[in-house]
């Protein structure tokens, strides 16, 4: 049984090494979950991730709002890779909504920018936004700097 498992492992590694398509099929690929501060909702759904899982990964790396995120990848082997913006911009907070005390302590609100509470898209406060152009939700929060 062990020889069969070893042969299968070696064979799949050799196949993955010789063909890019086979490597992607066997090992998977990285997925972009946050791009320029905006959650990629279709990728998040495809990978069966919740917003709170993404937010927990960001908080664990001391990232407290989406405006600091250039890219967030879900690697093929299940680990998150975070690349921060060189010049952070206002964005949606990633702090838990149930903990008002911590949310207030980390919030330096930008009074001229709103963030979509669903995807993180940012828009000016004036004119008053209706639905988000990215996710079509109308849940707006003050953006965090």
Coordinates of C-alpha atoms in Angstrom, one line a residue:
X1 CA 0.0 0.0 0.0
X2 CA 2.8 2.4 0.9
X3 CA 4.6 1.7 -2.4
X4 CA 1.4 2.5 -4.4
X5 CA 0.9 5.8 -2.4
X6 CA 4.6 6.7 -3.0
X7 CA 4.3 5.9 -6.7
X8 CA 1.1 8.0 -7.0
X9 CA 2.7 10.9 -5.2
X10 CA 5.9 10.8 -7.3
X11 CA 3.8 10.4 -10.5
X12 CA 1.5 13.4 -9.7
X13 CA 4.6 15.5 -8.8
X14 CA 6.3 14.6 -12.0
X15 CA 3.1 15.3 -14.0
X16 CA 2.7 18.7 -12.2
X17 CA 6.3 19.6 -12.9
X18 CA 6.1 18.9 -16.6
X19 CA 2.7 20.5 -17.3
X20 CA 1.4 23.9 -16.0
X21 CA -2.2 22.8 -16.5
X22 CA -1.7 19.6 -14.6
X23 CA 0.0 21.5 -11.8
X24 CA -3.0 23.8 -11.5
X25 CA -5.4 20.9 -11.5
X26 CA -3.4 18.9 -8.9
X27 CA -2.2 21.7 -6.6
X28 CA -4.7 24.5 -7.3
X29 CA -3.9 28.2 -7.8
X30 CA -3.9 31.4 -5.7
X31 CA -7.2 33.3 -5.6
X32 CA -7.5 37.1 -5.2
X33 CA -10.0 37.8 -2.4
X34 CA -9.3 41.6 -1.9
X35 CA -8.2 43.8 -4.7
X36 CA -7.3 47.4 -4.1
X37 CA -9.4 47.5 -0.9
X38 CA -12.5 45.9 -2.4
X39 CA -13.7 42.4 -1.5
X40 CA -14.0 40.2 -4.6
X41 CA -17.4 38.7 -3.6
X42 CA -17.5 36.1 -6.5
X43 CA -14.1 34.7 -5.5
X44 CA -15.1 34.7 -1.8
X45 CA -18.3 32.7 -2.6
X46 CA -16.4 30.3 -4.9
X47 CA -14.0 29.5 -2.1
X48 CA -16.8 29.3 0.5
X49 CA -15.3 32.0 2.7
X50 CA -17.2 34.4 4.9
X51 CA -16.3 38.1 5.4
X52 CA -15.5 37.4 9.0
X53 CA -12.9 34.8 8.0
X54 CA -11.2 37.4 5.7
X55 CA -11.5 40.1 8.4
X56 CA -9.9 37.8 11.0
X57 CA -7.0 37.0 8.7
X58 CA -6.4 40.8 8.2
X59 CA -6.7 41.6 11.9
X60 CA -4.1 38.9 12.7
X61 CA -1.7 40.8 10.5
X62 CA -2.6 44.2 12.2
X63 CA -4.6 45.4 9.2
X64 CA -7.7 47.2 10.6
X65 CA -9.4 48.5 7.4
X66 CA -9.6 47.5 3.8
X67 CA -8.0 50.7 2.6
X68 CA -4.6 49.3 3.6
X69 CA -5.0 46.2 1.5
X70 CA -3.5 46.1 -2.0
X71 CA -4.1 42.4 -2.4
X72 CA -5.3 39.5 -0.2
X73 CA -4.6 36.1 -1.7
X74 CA -5.9 32.7 -0.7
X75 CA -3.0 30.5 -1.6
X76 CA -3.5 27.1 -3.1
X77 CA -2.6 25.4 0.2
X78 CA -5.1 27.4 2.3
X79 CA -3.0 30.2 3.7
X80 CA -3.7 34.0 3.3
X81 CA -1.1 36.3 1.9
X82 CA -1.5 40.0 2.5
X83 CA 0.1 42.8 0.5
X84 CA -0.5 46.3 1.9
X85 CA -0.8 49.6 0.1
X86 CA 2.2 51.8 0.3
X87 CA -0.1 54.8 0.7
X88 CA -3.2 53.6 2.6
X89 CA -6.5 55.1 1.6
X90 CA -9.8 55.2 3.5
X91 CA -11.6 51.9 3.7
X92 CA -14.1 49.6 5.4
X93 CA -13.2 48.6 9.0
X94 CA -12.5 44.9 9.6
X95 CA -13.1 45.1 13.4
X96 CA -16.0 42.9 14.7
X97 CA -19.3 44.8 14.7
X98 CA -20.3 43.3 18.1
X99 CA -17.3 45.0 19.8
X100 CA -18.2 48.7 19.7
X101 CA -15.5 49.7 22.2
X102 CA -12.7 48.3 20.0
X103 CA -14.3 49.6 16.8
X104 CA -14.4 53.2 18.2
X105 CA -10.8 53.0 19.5
X106 CA -9.5 52.2 16.0
X107 CA -11.7 54.4 14.0
X108 CA -10.4 57.7 12.7
X109 CA -13.3 58.4 10.4
X110 CA -13.0 60.2 7.1
X111 CA -16.1 62.4 7.1
X112 CA -16.0 62.8 3.3
X113 CA -15.8 59.2 2.3
X114 CA -18.3 56.3 2.8
X115 CA -17.4 52.6 2.5
X116 CA -19.9 50.0 1.3
X117 CA -20.5 47.7 4.3
X118 CA -20.7 44.7 2.0
X119 CA -17.8 44.9 -0.4
X120 CA -15.7 47.8 0.8
X121 CA -16.1 50.1 -2.2
X122 CA -15.5 53.7 -1.2
X123 CA -17.4 56.8 -2.5
X124 CA -17.7 60.4 -1.6
X125 CA -20.4 61.4 0.9
X126 CA -21.8 63.9 -1.6
X127 CA -23.9 63.3 -3.6
X128 CA -25.5 60.8 -1.3
X129 CA -24.9 57.3 -2.7
X130 CA -27.7 55.0 -3.5
X131 CA -26.7 51.4 -4.2
X132 CA -23.1 50.3 -4.5
X133 CA -21.9 50.1 -8.1
X134 CA -20.0 46.9 -7.4
X135 CA -22.2 44.8 -5.2
X136 CA -25.6 46.6 -5.5
X137 CA -26.1 46.9 -1.7
X138 CA -27.0 50.1 0.0
X139 CA -25.3 49.6 3.4
X140 CA -22.8 52.5 3.8
X141 CA -20.5 53.2 6.7
X142 CA -18.0 56.0 7.4
X143 CA -14.6 55.0 5.9
X144 CA -11.7 54.5 8.3
X145 CA -8.3 56.1 7.7

